[in-house]
PDB file of C-alpha atoms in Angstrom:
ATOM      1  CA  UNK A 248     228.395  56.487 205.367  1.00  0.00           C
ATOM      2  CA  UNK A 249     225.065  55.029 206.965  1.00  0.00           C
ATOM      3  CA  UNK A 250     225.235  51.858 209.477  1.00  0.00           C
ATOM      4  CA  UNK A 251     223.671  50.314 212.718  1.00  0.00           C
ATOM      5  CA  UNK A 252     225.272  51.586 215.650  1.00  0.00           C
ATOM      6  CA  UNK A 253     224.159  50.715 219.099  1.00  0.00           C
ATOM      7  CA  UNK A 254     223.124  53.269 222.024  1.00  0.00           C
ATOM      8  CA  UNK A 255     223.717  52.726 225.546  1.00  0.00           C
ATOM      9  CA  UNK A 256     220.496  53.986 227.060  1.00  0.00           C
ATOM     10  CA  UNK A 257     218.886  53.570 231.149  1.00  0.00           C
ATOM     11  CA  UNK A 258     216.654  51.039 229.320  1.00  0.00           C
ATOM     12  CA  UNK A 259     219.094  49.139 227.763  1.00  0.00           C
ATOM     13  CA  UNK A 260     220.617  48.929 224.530  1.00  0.00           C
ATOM     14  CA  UNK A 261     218.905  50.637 221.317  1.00  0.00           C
ATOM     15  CA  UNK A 262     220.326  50.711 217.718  1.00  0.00           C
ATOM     16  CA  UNK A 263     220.221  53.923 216.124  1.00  0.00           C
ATOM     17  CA  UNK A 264     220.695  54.728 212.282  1.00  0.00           C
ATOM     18  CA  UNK A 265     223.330  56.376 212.000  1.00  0.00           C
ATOM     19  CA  UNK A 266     224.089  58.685 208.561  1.00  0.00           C
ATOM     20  CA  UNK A 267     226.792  60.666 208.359  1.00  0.00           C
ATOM     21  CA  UNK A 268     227.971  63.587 205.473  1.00  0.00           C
ATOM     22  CA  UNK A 269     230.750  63.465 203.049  1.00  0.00           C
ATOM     23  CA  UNK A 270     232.681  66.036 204.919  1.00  0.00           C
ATOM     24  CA  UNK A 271     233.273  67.385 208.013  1.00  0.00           C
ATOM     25  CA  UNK A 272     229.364  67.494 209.990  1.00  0.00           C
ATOM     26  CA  UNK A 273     228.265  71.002 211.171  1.00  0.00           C
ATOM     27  CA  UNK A 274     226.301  69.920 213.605  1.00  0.00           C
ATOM     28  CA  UNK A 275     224.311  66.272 215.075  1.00  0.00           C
ATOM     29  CA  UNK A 276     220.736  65.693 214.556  1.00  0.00           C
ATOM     30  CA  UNK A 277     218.176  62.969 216.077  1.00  0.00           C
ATOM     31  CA  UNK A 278     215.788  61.643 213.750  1.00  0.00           C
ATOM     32  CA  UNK A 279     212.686  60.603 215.648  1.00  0.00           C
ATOM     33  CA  UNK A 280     210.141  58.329 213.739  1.00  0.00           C
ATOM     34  CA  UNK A 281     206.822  58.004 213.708  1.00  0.00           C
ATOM     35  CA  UNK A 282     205.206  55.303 215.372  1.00  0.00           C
ATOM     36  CA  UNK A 283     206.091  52.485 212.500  1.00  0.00           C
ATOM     37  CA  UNK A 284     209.838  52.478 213.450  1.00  0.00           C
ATOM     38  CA  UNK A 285     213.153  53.337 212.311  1.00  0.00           C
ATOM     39  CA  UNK A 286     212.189  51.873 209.227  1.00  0.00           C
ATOM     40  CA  UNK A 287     213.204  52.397 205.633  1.00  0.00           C
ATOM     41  CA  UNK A 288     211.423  55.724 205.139  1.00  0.00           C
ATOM     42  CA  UNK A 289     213.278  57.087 208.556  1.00  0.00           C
ATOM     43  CA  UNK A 290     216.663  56.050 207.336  1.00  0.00           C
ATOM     44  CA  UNK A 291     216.068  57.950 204.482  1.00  0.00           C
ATOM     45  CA  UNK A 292     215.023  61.438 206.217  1.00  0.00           C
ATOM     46  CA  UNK A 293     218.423  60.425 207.907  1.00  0.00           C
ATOM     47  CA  UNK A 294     220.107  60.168 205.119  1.00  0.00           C
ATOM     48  CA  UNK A 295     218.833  63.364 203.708  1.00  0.00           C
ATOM     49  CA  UNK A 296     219.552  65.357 206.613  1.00  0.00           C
ATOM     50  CA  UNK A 297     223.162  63.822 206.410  1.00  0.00           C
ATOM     51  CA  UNK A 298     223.141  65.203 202.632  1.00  0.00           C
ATOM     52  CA  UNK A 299     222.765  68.884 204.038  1.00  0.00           C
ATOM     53  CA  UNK A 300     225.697  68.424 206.415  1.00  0.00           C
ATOM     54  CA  UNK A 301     224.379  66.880 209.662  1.00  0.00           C
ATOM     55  CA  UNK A 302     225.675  63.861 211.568  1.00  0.00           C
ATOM     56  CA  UNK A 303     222.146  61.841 212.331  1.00  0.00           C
ATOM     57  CA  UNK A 304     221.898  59.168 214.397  1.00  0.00           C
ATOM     58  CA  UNK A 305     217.991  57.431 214.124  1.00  0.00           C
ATOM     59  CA  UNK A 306     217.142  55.190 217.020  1.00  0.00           C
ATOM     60  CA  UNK A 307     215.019  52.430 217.134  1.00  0.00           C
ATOM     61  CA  UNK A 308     212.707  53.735 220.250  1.00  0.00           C
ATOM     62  CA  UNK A 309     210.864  50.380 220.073  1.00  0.00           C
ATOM     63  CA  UNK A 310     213.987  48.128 221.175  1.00  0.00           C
ATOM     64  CA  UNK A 311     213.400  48.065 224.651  1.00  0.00           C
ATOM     65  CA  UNK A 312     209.917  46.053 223.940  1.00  0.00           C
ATOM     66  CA  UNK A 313     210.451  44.935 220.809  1.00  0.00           C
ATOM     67  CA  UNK A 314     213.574  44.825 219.405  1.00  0.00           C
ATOM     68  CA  UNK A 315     214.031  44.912 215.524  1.00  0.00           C
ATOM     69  CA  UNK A 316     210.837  45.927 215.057  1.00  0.00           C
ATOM     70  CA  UNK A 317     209.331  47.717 211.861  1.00  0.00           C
ATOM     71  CA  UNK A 318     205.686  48.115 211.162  1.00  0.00           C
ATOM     72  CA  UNK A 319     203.603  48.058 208.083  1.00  0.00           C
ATOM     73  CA  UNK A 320     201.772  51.392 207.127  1.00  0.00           C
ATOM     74  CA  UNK A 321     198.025  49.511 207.556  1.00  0.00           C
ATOM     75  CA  UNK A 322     195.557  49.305 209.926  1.00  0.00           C
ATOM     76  CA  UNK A 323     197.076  46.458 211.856  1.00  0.00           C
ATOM     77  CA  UNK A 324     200.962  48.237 211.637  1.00  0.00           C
ATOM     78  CA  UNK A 325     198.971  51.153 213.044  1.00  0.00           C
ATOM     79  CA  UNK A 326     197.300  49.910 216.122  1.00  0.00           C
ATOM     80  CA  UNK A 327     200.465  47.633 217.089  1.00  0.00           C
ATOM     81  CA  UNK A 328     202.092  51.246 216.618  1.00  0.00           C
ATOM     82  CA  UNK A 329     200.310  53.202 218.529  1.00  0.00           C
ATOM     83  CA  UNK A 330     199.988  50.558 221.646  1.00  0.00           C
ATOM     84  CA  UNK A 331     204.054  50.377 221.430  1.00  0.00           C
ATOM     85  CA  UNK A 332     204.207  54.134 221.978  1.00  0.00           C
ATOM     86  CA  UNK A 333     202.100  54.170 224.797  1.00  0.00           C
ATOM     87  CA  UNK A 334     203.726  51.468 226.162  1.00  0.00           C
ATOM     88  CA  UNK A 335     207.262  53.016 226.323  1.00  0.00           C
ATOM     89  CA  UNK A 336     205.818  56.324 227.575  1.00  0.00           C
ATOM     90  CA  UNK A 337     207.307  59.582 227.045  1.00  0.00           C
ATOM     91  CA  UNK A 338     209.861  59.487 229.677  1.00  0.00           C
ATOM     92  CA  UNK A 339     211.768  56.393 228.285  1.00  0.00           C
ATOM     93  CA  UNK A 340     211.477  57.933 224.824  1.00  0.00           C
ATOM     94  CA  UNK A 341     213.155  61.158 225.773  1.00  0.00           C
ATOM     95  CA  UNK A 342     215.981  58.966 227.465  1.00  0.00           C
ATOM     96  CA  UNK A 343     216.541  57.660 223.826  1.00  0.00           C
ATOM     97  CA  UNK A 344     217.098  61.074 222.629  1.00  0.00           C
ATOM     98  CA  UNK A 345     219.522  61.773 225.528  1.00  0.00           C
ATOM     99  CA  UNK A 346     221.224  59.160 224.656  1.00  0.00           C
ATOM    100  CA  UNK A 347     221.821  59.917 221.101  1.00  0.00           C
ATOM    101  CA  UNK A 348     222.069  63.488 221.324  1.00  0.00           C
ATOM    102  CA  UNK A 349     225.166  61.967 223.781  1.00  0.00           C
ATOM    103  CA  UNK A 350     226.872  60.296 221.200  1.00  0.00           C
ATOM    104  CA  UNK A 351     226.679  62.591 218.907  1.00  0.00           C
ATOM    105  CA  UNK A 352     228.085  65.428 220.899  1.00  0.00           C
ATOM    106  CA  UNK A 353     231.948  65.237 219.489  1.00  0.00           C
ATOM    107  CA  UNK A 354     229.994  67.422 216.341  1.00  0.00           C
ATOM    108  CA  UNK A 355     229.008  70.049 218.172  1.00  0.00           C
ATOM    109  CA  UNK A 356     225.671  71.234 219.329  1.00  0.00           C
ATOM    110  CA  UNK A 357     222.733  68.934 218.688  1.00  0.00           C
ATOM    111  CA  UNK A 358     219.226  69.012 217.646  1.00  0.00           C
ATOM    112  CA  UNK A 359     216.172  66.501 216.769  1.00  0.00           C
ATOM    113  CA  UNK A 360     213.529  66.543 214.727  1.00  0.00           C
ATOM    114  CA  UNK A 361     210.364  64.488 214.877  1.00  0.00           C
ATOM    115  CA  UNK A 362     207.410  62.859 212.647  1.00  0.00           C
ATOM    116  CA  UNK A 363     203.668  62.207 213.914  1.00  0.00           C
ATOM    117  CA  UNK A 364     204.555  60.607 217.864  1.00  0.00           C
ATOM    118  CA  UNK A 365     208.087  61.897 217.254  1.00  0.00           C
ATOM    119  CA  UNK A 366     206.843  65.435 216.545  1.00  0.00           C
ATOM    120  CA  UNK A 367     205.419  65.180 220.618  1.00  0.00           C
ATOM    121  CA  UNK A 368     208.892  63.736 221.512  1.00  0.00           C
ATOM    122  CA  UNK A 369     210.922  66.224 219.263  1.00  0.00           C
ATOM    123  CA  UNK A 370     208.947  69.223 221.502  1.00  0.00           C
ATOM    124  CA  UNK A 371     209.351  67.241 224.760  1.00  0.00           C
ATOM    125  CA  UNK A 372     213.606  67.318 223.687  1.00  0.00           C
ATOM    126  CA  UNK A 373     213.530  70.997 223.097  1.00  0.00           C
ATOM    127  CA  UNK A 374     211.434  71.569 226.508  1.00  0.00           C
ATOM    128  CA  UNK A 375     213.327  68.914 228.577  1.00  0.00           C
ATOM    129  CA  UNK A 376     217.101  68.664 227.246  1.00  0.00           C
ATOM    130  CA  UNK A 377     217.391  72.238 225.703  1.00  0.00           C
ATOM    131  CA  UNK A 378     217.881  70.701 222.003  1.00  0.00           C
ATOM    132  CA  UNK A 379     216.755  72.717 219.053  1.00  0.00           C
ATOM    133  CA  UNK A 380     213.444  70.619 217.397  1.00  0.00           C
ATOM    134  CA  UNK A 381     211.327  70.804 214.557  1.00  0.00           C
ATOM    135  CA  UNK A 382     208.283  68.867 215.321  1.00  0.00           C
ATOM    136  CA  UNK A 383     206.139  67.974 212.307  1.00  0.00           C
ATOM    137  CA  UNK A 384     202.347  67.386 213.062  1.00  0.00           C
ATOM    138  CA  UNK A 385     202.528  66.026 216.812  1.00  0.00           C
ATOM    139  CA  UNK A 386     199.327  65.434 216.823  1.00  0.00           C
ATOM    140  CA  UNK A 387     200.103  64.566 221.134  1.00  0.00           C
ATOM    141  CA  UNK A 388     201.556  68.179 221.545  1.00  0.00           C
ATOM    142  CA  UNK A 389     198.946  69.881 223.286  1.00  0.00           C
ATOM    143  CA  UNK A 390     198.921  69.091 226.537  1.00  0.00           C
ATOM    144  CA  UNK A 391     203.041  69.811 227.022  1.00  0.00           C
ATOM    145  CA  UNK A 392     202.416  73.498 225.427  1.00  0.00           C
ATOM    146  CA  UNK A 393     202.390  74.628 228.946  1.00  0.00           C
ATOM    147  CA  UNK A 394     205.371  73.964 229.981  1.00  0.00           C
ATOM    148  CA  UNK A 395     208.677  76.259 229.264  1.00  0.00           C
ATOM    149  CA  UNK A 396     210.732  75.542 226.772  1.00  0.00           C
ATOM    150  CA  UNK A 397     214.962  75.430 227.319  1.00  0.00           C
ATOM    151  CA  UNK A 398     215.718  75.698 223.615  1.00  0.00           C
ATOM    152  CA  UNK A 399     213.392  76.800 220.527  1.00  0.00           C
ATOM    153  CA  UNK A 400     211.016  74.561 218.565  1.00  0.00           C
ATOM    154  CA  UNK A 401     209.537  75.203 215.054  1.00  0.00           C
ATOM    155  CA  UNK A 402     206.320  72.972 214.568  1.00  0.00           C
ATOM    156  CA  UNK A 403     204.768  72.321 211.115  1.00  0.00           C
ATOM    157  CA  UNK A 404     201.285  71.364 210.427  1.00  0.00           C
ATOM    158  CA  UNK A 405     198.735  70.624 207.149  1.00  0.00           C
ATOM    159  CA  UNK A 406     195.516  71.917 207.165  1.00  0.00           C
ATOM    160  CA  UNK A 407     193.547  68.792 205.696  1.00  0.00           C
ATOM    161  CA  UNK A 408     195.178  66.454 208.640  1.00  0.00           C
ATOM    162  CA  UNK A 409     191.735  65.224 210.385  1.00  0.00           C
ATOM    163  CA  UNK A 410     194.026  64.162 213.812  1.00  0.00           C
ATOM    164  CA  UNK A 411     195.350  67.571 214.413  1.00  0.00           C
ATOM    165  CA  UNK A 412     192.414  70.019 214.420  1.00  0.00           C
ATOM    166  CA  UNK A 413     192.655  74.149 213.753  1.00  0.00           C
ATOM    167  CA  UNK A 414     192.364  74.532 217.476  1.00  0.00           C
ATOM    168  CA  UNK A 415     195.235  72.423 218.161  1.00  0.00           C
ATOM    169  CA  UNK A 416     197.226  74.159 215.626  1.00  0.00           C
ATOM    170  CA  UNK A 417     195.977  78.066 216.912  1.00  0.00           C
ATOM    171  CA  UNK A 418     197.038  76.676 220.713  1.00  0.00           C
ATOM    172  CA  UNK A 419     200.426  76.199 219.748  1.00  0.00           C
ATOM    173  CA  UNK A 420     200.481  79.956 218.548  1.00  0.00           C
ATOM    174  CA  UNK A 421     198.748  81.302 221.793  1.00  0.00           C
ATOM    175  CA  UNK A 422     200.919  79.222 224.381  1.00  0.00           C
ATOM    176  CA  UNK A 423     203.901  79.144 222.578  1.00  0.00           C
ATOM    177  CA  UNK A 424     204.124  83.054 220.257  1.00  0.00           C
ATOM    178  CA  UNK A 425     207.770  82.961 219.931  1.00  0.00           C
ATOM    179  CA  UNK A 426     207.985  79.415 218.554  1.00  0.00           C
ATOM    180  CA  UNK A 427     207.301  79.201 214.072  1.00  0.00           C
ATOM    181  CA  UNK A 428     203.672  77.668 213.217  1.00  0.00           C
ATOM    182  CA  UNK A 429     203.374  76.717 210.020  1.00  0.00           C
ATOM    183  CA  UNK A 430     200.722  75.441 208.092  1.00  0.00           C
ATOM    184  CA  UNK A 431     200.789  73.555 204.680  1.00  0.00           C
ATOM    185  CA  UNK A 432     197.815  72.588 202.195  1.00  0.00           C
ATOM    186  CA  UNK A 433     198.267  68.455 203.222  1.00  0.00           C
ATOM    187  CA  UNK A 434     197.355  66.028 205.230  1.00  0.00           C
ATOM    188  CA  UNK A 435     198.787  63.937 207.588  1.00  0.00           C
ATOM    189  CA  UNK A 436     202.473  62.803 206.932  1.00  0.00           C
ATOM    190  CA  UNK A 437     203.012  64.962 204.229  1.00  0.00           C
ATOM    191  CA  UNK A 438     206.424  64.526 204.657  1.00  0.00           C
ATOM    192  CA  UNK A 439     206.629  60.903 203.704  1.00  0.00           C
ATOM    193  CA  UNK A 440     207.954  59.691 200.679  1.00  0.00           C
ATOM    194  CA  UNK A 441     205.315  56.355 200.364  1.00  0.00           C
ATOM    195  CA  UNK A 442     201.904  56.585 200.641  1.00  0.00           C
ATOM    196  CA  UNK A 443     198.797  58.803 199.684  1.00  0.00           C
ATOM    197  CA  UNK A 444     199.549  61.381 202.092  1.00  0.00           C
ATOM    198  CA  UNK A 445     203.192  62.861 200.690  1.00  0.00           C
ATOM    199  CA  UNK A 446     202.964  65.947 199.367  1.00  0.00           C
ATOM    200  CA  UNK A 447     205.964  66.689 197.646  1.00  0.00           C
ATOM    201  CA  UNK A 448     205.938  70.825 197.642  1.00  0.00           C
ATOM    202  CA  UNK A 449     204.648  70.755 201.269  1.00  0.00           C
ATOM    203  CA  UNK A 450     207.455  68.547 202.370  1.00  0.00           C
ATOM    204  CA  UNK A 451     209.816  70.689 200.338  1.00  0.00           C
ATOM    205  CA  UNK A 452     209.244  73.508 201.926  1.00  0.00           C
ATOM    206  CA  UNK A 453     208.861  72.192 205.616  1.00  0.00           C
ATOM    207  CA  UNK A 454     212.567  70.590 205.122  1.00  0.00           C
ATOM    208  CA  UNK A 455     213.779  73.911 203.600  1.00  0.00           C
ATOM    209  CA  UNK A 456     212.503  75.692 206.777  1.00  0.00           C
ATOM    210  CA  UNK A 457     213.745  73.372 209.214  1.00  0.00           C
ATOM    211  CA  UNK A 458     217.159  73.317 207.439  1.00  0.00           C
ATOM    212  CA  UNK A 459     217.112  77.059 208.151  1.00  0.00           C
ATOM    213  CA  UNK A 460     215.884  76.669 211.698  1.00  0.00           C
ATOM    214  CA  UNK A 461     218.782  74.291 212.171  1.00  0.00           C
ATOM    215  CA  UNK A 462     221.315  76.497 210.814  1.00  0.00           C
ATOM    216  CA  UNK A 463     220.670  79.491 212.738  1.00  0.00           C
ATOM    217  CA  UNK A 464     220.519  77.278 216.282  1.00  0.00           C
ATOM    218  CA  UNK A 465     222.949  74.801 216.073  1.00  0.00           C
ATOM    219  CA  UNK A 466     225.871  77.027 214.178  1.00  0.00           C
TER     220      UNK A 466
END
């Protein structure tokens, strides 16, 4: 069962995707998009995670400045992306999560996991509301690496992705040792379905780590 529900967040209110499993949910999830919205591509990781058991709830981070919004995957969807990110900040973004990691509470314990800007906010909910996140290429990571973590993170990474450099990658390894790096032969997004950058046994295995990840912390 997938539908628009509506989060009660400090910011106001914030529809959320919400995808839900046949049977009984092991655990809850937050899917956090990249910076195009919770767009067709999101609901689908949603619905996928749903698939293997989870109770996901996707929010729309952008509805506090623009609600409804979904962006094309082009230079100009880009840009208007990237300016909305910076405009809500981290701090509102990781009252979002709160807020659906809230709700979904009656399932049990709760974790997120993150694309591109979501990747940053994925690590910033494992660091700052002790949930269990995978972070896929946060290319913003780097700077938060510092700071302790209340619940673990796995982060995954490709190799040919020009934004997120082999330094970037080997600091997650030296500040964080106890926290999974892995690396991929992709670019980029390699976990999205449309677009030049997917790359399908990359993604495959990412999802099949992170569904282990998930298992073993939120059981």
């Amino acid at each position: 069962m997938s539908q628009w529900i509506t989060l009660d967040t400090p910011h106001g209110p914030v529809r959320a995707w919400q995808a839900l499993p046949d049977a009984t949910p092991r655990a809850g999830l937050v899917v956090i998009q990249e910076i195009f919205g919770a767009n067709a591509h999101i609901r689908h990781v949603a619905g996928q995670y749903a698939a293997a058991g989870y109770a996901v709830l996707a929010p729309a981070f952008f509805d506090p400045l623009a609600p409804g919004l979904e962006l094309d995957y082009d230079a100009a969807g880009t840009a208007r992306g990237k300016a909305l990110v910076d405009e809500l900040g981290v701090d509102r973004a990781v009252d979002i999560v709160d807020a659906a990691a809230r709700a979904l509470a009656g399932y049990g314990k709760v974790g997120t996991v993150g694309y591109c800007w979501g990747g940053t906010i994925a690590l910033l909910a494992a660091q700052r509301l002790g949930l269990p996140s995978a972070s896929y290429y946060g290319a913003r990571n780097v700077p938060f690496l510092d700071t302790p973590f209340k619940a673990p993170a796995i982060f995954h990474f490709g190799e040919l992705d020009p934004s997120i450099p082999a330094a970037a990658v080997a600091a997650h390894r030296e500040k964080q040792p106890a926290m999974p790096v892995y690396v991929y032969p992709a670019d980029h997004a390699f976990n999205r379905e449309v677009g030049s950058h997917y790359h399908a046994p990359s993604a495959d295995l990412a999802r099949e780590r992170t569904l282990a990840f998930l298992e073993e912390n939120l059981r």
